[in-house]
Coordinates of C-alpha atoms in Angstrom, one line a residue:
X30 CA 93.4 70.6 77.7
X31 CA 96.1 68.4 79.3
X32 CA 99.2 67.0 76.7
X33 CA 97.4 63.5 77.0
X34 CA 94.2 65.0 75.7
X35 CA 96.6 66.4 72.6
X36 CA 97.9 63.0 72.0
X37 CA 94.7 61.2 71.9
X38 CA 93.9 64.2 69.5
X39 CA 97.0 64.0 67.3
X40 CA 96.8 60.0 67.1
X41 CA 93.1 60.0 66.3
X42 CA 93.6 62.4 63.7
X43 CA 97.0 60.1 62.6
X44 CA 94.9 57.0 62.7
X45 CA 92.0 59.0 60.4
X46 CA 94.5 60.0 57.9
X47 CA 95.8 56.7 57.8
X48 CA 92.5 55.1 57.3
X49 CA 91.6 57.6 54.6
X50 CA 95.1 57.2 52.8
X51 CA 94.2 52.9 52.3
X52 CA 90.6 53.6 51.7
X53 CA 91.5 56.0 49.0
X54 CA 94.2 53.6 47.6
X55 CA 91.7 50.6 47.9
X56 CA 89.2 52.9 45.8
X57 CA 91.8 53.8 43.5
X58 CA 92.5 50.1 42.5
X59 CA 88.7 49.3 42.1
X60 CA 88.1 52.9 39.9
X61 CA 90.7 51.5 37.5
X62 CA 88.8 48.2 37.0
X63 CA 85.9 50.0 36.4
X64 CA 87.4 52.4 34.2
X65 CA 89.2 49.9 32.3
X66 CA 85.8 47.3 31.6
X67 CA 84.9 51.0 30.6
X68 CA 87.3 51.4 27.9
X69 CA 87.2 47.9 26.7
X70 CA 83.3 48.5 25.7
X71 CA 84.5 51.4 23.9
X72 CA 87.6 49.5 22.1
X73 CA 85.1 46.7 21.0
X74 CA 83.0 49.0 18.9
X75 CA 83.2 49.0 15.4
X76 CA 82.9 52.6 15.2
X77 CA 86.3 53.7 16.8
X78 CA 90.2 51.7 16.6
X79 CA 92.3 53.0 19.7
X80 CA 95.5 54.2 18.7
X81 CA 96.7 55.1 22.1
X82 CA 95.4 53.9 25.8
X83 CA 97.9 55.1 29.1
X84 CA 96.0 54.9 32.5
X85 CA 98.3 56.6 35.6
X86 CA 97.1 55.4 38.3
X87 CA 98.1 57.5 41.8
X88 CA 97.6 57.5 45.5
X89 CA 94.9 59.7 45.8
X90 CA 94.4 60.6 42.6
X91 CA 94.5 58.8 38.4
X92 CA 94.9 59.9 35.2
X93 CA 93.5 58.4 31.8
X94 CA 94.4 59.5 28.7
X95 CA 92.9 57.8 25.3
X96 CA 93.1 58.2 21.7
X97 CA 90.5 57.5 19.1
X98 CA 90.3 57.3 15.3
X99 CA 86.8 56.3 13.6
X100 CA 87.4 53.0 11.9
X101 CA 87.8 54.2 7.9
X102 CA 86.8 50.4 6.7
X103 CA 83.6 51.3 8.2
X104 CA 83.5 54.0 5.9
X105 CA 84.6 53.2 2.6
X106 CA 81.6 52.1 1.2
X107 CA 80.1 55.2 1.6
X108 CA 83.3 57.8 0.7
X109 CA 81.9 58.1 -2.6
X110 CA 78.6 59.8 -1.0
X111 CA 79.8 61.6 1.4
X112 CA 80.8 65.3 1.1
X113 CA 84.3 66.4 0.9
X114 CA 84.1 68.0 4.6
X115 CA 82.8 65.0 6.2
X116 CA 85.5 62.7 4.7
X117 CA 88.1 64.7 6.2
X118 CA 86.4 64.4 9.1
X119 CA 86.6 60.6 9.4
X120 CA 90.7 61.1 9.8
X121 CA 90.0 63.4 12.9
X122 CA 91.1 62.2 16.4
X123 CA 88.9 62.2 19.6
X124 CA 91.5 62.6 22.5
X125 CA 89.9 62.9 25.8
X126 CA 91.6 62.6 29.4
X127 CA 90.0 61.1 32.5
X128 CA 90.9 63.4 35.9
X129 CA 89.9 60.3 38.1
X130 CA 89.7 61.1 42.1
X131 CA 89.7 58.8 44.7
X132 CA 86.8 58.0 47.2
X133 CA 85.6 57.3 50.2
X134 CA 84.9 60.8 49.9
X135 CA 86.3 61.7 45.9
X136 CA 84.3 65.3 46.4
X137 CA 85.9 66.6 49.6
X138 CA 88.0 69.3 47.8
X139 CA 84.9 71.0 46.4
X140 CA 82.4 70.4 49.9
X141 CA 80.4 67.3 48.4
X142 CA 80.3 64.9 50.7
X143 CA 78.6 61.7 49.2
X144 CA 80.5 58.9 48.9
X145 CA 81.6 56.9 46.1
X146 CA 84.8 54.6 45.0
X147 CA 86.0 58.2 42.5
X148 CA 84.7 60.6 40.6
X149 CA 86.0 61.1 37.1
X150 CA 85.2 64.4 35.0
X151 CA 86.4 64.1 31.8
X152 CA 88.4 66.4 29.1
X153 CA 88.2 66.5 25.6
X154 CA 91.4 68.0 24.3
X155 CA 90.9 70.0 20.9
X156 CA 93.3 71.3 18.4
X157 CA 93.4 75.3 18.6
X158 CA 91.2 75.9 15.0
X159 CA 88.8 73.3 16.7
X160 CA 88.7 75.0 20.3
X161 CA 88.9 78.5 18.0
X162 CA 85.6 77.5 16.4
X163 CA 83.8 76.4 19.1
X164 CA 84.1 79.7 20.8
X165 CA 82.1 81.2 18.0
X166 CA 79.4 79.3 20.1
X167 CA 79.8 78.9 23.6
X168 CA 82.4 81.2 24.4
X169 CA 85.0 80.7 27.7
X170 CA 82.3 77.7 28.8
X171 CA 83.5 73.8 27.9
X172 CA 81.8 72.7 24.9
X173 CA 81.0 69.5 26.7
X174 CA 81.1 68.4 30.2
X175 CA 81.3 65.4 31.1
X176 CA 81.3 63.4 35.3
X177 CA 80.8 59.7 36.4
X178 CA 80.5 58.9 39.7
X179 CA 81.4 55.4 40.2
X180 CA 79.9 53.4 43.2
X181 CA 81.0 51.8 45.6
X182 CA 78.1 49.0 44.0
X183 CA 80.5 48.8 40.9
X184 CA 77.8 50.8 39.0
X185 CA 77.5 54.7 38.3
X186 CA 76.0 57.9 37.2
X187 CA 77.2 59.5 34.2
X188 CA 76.1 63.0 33.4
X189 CA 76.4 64.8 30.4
X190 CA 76.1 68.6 29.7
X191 CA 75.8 70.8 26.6
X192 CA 75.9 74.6 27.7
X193 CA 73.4 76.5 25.6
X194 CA 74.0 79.5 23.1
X195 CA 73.1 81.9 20.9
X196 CA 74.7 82.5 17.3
X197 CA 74.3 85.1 14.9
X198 CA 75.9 85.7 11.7
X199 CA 75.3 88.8 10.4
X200 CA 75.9 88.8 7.3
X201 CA 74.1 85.6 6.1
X202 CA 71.5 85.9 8.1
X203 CA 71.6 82.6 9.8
X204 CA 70.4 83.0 13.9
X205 CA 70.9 79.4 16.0
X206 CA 69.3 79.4 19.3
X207 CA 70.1 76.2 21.2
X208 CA 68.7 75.2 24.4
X209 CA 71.5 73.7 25.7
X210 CA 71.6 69.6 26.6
X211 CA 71.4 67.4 29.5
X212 CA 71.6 63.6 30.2
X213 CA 71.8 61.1 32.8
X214 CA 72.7 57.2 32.6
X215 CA 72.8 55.4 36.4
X216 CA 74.1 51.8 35.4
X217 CA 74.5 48.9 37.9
X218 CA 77.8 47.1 37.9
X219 CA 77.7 45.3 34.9
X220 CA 76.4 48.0 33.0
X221 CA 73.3 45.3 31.9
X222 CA 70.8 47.7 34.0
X223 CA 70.6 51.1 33.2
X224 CA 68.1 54.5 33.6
X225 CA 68.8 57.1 31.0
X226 CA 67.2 60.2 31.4
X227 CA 68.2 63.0 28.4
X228 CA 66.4 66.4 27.8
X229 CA 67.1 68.6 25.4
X230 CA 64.6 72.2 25.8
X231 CA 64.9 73.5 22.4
X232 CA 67.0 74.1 19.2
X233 CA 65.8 76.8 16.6
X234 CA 67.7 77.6 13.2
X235 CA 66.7 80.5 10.9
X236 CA 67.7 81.2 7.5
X237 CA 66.6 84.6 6.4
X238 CA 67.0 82.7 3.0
X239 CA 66.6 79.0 2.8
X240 CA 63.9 78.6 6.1
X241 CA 63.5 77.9 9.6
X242 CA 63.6 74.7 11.7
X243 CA 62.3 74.3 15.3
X244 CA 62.6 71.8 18.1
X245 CA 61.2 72.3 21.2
X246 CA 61.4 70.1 24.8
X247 CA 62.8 67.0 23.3
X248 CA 63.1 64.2 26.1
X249 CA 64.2 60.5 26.2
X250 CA 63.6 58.8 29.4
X251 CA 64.6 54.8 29.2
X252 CA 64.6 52.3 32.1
X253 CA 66.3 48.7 30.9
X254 CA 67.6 45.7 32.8
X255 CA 68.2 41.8 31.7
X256 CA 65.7 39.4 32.1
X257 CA 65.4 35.4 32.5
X258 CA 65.3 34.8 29.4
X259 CA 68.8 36.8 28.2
X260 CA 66.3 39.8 26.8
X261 CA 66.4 43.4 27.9
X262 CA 63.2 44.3 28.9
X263 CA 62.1 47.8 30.2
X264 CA 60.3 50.7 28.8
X265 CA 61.2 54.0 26.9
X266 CA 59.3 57.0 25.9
X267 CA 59.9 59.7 23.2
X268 CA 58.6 62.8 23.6
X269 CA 58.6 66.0 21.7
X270 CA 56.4 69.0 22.1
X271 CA 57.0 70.7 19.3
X272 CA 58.4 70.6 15.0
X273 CA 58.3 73.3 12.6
X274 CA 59.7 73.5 9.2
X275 CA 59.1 76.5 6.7
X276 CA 61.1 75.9 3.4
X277 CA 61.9 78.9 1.6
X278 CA 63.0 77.6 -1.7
X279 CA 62.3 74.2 -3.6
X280 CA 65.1 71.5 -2.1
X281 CA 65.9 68.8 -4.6
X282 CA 66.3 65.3 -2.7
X283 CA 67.9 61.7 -3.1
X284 CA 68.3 59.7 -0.4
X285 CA 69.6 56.6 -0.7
X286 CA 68.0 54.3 1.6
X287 CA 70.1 51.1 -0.1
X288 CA 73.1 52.9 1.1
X289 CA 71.4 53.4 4.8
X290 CA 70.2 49.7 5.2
X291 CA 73.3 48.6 4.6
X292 CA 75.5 51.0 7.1
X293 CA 72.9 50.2 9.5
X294 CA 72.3 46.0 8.8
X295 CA 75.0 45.3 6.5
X296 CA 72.8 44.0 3.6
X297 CA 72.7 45.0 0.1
X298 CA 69.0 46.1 -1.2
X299 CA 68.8 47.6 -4.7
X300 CA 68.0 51.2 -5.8
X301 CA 64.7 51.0 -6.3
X302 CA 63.9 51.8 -2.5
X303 CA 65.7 55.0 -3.0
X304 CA 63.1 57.9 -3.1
X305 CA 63.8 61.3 -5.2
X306 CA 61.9 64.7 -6.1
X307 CA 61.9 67.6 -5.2
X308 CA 60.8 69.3 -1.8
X309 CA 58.6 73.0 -2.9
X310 CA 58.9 75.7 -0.6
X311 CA 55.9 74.0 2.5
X312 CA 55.6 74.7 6.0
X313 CA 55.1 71.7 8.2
X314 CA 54.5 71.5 12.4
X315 CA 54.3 68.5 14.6
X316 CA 52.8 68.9 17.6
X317 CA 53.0 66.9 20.9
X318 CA 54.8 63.9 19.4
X319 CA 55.3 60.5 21.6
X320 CA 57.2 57.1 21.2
X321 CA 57.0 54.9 23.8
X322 CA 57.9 51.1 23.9
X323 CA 57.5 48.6 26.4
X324 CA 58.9 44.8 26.8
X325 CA 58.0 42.2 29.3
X326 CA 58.8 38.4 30.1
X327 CA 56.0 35.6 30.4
X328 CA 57.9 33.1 31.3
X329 CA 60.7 32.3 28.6
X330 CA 58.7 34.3 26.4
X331 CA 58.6 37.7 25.7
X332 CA 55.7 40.4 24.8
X333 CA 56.6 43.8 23.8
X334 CA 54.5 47.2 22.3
X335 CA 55.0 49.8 20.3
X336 CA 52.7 53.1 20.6
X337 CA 53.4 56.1 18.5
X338 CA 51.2 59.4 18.6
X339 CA 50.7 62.8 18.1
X340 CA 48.1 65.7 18.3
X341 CA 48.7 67.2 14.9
X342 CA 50.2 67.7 11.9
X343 CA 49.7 70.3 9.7
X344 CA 51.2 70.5 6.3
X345 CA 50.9 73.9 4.2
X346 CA 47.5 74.2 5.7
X347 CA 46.4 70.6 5.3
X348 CA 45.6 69.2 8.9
X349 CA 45.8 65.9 10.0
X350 CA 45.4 64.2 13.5
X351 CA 45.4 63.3 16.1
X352 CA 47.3 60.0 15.6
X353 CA 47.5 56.9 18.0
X354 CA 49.0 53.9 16.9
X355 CA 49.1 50.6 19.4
X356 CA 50.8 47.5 18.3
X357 CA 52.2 44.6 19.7
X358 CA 54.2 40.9 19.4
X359 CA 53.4 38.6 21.7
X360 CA 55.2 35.2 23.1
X361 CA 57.8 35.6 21.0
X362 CA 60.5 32.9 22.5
X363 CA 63.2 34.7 25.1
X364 CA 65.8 32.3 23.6
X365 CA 66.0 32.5 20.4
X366 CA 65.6 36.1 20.1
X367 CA 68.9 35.8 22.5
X368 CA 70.1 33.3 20.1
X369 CA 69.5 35.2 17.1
X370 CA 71.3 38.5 17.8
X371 CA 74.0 36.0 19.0
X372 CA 74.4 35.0 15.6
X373 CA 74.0 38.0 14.0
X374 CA 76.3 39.8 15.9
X375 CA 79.6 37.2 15.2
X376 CA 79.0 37.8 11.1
X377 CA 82.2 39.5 10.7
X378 CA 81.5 42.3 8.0
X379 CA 85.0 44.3 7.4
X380 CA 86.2 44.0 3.9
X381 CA 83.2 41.3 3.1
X382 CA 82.3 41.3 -0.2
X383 CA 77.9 42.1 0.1
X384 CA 76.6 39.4 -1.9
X385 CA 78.4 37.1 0.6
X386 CA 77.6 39.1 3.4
X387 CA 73.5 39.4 2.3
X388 CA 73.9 35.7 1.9
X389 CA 75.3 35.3 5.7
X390 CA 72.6 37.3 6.9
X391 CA 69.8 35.6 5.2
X392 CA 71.0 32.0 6.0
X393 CA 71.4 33.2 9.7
X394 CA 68.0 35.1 9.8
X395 CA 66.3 31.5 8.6
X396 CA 68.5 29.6 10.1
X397 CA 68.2 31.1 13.7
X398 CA 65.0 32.7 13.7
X399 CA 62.7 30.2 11.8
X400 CA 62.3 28.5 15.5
X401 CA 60.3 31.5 16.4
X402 CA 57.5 30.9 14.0
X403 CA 57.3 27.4 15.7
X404 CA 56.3 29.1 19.0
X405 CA 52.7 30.4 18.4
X406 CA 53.6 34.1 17.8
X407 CA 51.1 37.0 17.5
X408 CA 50.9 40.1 16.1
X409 CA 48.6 42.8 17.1
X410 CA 47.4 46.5 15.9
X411 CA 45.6 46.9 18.9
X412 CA 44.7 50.5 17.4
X413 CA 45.4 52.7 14.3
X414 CA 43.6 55.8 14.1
X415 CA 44.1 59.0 12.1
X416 CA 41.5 61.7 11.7
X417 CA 42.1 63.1 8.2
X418 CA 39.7 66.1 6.8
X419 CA 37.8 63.5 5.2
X420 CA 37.0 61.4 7.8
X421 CA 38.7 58.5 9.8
X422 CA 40.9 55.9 9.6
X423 CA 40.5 53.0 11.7
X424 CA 42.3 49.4 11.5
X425 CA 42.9 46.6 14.3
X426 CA 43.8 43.3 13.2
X427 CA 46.2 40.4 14.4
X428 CA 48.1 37.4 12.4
X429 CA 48.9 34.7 14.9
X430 CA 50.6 31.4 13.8
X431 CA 49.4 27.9 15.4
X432 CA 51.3 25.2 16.0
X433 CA 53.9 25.2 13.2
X434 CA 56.4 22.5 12.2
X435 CA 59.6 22.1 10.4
X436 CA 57.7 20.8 7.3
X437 CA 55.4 23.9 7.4
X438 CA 58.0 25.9 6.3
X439 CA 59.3 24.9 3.4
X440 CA 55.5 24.5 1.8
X441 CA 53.3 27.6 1.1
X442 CA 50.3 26.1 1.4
X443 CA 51.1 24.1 4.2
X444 CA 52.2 26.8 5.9
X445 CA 49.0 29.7 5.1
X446 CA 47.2 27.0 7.1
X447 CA 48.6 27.4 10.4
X448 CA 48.2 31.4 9.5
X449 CA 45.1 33.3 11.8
X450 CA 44.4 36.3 11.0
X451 CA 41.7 38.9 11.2
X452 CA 41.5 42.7 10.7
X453 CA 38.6 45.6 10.9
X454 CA 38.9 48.5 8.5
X455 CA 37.1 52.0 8.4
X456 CA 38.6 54.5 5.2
X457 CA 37.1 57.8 4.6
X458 CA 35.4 57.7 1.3
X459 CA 36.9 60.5 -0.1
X460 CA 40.0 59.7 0.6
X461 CA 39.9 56.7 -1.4
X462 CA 38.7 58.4 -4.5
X463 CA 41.7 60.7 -4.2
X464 CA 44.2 57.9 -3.8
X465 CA 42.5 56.3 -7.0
X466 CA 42.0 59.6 -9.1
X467 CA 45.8 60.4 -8.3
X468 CA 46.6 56.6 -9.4
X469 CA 44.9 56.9 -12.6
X470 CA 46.8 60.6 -13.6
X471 CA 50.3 58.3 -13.2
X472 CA 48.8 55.6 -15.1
X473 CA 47.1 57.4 -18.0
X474 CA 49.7 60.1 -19.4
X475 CA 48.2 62.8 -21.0
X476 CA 50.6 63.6 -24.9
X477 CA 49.5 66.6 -25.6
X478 CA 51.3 66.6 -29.0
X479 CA 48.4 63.9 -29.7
X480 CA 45.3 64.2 -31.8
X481 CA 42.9 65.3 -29.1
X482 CA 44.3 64.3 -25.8
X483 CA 42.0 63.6 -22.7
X484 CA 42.0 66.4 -20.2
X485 CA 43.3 65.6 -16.8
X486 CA 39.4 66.4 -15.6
X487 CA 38.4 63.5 -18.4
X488 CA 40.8 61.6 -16.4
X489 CA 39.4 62.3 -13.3
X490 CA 35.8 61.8 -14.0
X491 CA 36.8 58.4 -15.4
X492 CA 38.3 57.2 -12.6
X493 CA 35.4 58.6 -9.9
X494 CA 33.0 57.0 -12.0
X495 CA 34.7 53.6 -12.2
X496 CA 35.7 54.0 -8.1
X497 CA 31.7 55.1 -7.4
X498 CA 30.6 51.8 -9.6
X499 CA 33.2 49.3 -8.3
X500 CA 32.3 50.1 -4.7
X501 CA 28.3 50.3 -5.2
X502 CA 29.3 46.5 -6.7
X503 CA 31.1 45.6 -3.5
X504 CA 28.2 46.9 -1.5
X505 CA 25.3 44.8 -3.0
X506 CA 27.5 41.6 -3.0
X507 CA 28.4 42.5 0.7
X508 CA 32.0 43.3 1.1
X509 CA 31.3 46.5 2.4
X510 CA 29.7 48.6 4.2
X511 CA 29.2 52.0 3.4
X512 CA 28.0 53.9 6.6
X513 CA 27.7 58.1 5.5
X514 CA 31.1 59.2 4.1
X515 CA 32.5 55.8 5.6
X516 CA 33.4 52.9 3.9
X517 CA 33.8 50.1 6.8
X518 CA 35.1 46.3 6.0
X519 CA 35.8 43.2 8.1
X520 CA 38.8 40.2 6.6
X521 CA 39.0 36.8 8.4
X522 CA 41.6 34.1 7.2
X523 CA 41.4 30.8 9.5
X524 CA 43.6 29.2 7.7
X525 CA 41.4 27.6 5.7
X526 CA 38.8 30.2 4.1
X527 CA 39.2 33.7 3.9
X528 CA 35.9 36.3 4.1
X529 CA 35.6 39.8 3.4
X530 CA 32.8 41.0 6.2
X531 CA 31.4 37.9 6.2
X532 CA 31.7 36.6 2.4
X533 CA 33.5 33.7 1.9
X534 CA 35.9 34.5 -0.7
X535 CA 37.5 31.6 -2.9
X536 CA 41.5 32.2 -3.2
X537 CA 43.0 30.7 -6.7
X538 CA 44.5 27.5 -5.6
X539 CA 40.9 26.9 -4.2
X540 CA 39.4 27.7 -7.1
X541 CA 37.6 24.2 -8.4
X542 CA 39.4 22.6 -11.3
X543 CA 37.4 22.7 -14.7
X544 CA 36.1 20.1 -16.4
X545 CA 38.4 19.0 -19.1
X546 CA 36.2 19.2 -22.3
X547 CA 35.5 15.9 -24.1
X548 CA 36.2 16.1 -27.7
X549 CA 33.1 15.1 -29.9
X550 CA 33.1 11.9 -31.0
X551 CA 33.2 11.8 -35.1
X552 CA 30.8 11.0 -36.7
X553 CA 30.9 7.2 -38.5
X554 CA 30.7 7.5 -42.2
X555 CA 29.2 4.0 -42.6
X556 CA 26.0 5.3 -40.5
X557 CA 25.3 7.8 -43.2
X558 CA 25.4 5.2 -45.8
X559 CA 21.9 4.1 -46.5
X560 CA 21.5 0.5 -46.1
X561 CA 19.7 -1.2 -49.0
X562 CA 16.1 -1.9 -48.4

């Protein structure tokens, strides 16, 4: 090869390197404006306050290094209910470094040739007790892995991995067995469009003493992007193949739902939604559960449906299912529902006293939302459907409002009449007379320090009789139908008359006036005076 071969050689390969050395400072420069619109969506949660934020930014290579602390006024509402661990958790710091490479080629080092403005794999870094504990579990591997690919688009993939494991404690008894993780986001530039894809195979926990819990193939799939109208529309589905619980040993319960509406909404509800008991030793097992909801624009106005539904559920031998439910809300109006979380979202809620903040959220709620009742909304259970060892239920129905005005709403009446609705309902017999039997035992409370108390079966016959009387009362004036162990009905409200399968049925503001009742007149005491002859 002759020396002028060489130097084309040499100056080729000079003139490559070059090249490479601005693309991969050009990429550099665009990674950190992605990575930094990256790290202001995390600063603006209310979840976290950033203590510390340095990006390093390098030739060929970056560095980012960021410190997190949840936000405690977030919190201390709820310290009181919270265990003594997980308070001590909310002063924990989440420290996690960015290794950023540039592109055109950011995987060259380790053969992987696609191209992409940088690649970014991030560490987590853990205090020694937390990194010692962890081991317990996975061992040598990363607890957590964590890569995003940025593109040269200004969008990305992120991918998340959970390695799996295997736990034993032999002394306790307690065996985890968990399948390991795995998600996927690819988001356009913008982040506004986004595919999520997460699976998780399985997660099994056995307590020789207190039970066993189960999970198996548990998968989210979600594709969103922005419409028109400002709303994200898309679909995601649910899915999970498997649940079992077996409960050893009777678990009392509170949960305080109050406490959860309000971390969740911000608004204050009372007590009395809080359900208590206690949870006997049962065995329960979902099978083939799905979740799936889809949301489309007509124009400025948006449809979306819900459809839940499952093969079985058994319940200490007590089978129910299958289970599809199918329902929907139609032409609600793109803009406002944009306008609405708008408002919602700008109520500041840090150190708020919550009867001002309930009040915020309830003036904002009417005050941004009431348009949407003026936009001929529907509501639709296309199909509910549960077979039950008694039989089956089935319900459709729809409410859909017509042509309401400002005036409509601040008048009851006025307002019912622009109200359609209609609904078909099939109950299991049966199952009826159980929920009524079961109502009657709470209402009539057997003393049995009383003079000859009535026997729970005296209650029980009582109440069958009444049920089995009441309903053959319903069937010869027509309300119902009773078709074998089926008891089928049909309720129409035009907004005008309402009918129960076909029966008009007079409400009590329709109800006719009676006639006031005109006092006898008395008698006069000259008539009974005889006149004289």
């Amino acid at each position: 090869m002759s020396k002028q071969t060489w130097r084309l050689a040499a100056a080729g390969v000079a003139l490559s390197a070059l090249c490479y050395a601005g693309a991969a400072y050009w990429t550099g420069l665009k990674a950190e404006e992605t990575l930094l619109e990256q790290h202001r969506m995390v600063a603006g949660l209310p979840l976290f306050t950033v203590q510390s934020h340095d990006y390093q930014r390098g030739w060929f290579s970056s560095s980012e290094k960021t410190e997190l602390v949840l936000n405690r006024k977030l919190f201390e509402p709820y310290l009181n209910i919270l265990p003594e661990q997980a308070r001590g958790m909310l002063d924990a710091k989440i420290v996690y470094t960015h290794h950023i490479k540039h592109g055109p080629l950011p995987g060259l080092t380790d053969f992987d040739l696609r191209p992409a403005r940088a690649l970014v794999s991030t560490e987590f870094i853990m205090s020694d007790a937390t990194r010692k504990t962890l081991s317990k579990f996975f061992g040598d591997a990363d607890p957590i892995t964590l890569t995003n690919r940025l593109y040269f688009s200004g969008g990305g993939e992120l991918q998340v991995a959970i390695p799996k494991f295997d736990y034993e404690e032999t002394l306790s008894g307690v065996k985890i067995r968990w399948g390991g993780f795995n998600g996927k986001v690819d988001y356009a530039s913008g982040y506004q469009q986004y595919h999520i894809d997460a699976r998780l195979p399985g997660l099994e926990v056995d307590a020789a003493i207190k039970g066993h819990v189960e999970f198996k193939n548990v998968a989210f799939v979600s594709e969103t992007t922005p419409g028109k109208t400002g709303v994200d529309i898309g679909n995601s589905e649910l899915t999970i193949e498997n649940i079992q619980l077996d409960s050893r040993e009777s678990v009392p319960y509170e949960i305080r739902l109050n406490e959860l509406v309000y971390l969740l909404t911000r608004i204050r509800v009372g007590e009395f939604i809080n359900p208590s008991g206690e949870i006997k030793p049962s065995k329960a097992e979902l099978k083939k559960l799905r979740y799936r909801v889809n949301t489309e624009e007509d124009g400025e106005f948006v449809n979306t449906r819900g459809r839940f539904d499952f093969a079985s559920l058994m319940i200490n031998k007590t089978t129910v299912g299958p289970l599809e439910l199918d329902v929907s809300a139609n032409h609600l109006h793109g803009p406002t529902l944009v306008k609405l979380d708008k408002a919602l979202s700008a109520i500041p809620f840090e150190g708020k006293d919550p009867a001002e903040l309930r009040r915020a959220y309830v003036d904002t709620v009417l005050r941004e939302g009431a348009p949407l009742l003026k936009q001929d909304p529907i509501v639709k259970v296309n199909t509910l459907k549960l077979q039950l060892p008694d039989g089956v239920v089935d319900v459709s129905g729809q409410v859909a409002l017509k042509a309401v005005q400002d005036a409509d709403l601040h008048k009851a009446l006025d307002f019912l009449a622009k109200v359609h609705a209609d609904a078909k309902l099939s109950l299991p017999r049966q199952t009826l007379e159980d929920l009524v039997v079961a109502q009657a035992r709470n209402l009539f409370m057997v003393d049995e320090r009383a003079e000859n108390p009535p026997s729970v079966q005296e209650i029980d016959d009582l109440a069958k009789s009444l049920f089995s009387s009441q309903l053959l009362q319903w069937r010869e004036q027509g309300y119902v139908v009773i078709r074998g162990g089926q008891i089928d009905t049909a309720l129409t409200w035009d907004g005008q008359q309402l009918t129960v399968n076909k029966q008009p049925i007079s409400l009590p503001w329709q109800e006719p006036e009676p006639e006031p009742e005109v006092p006898s007149e008395p008698q006069d005491a000259a008539a009974d005076v005889k006149k004289p002859a």
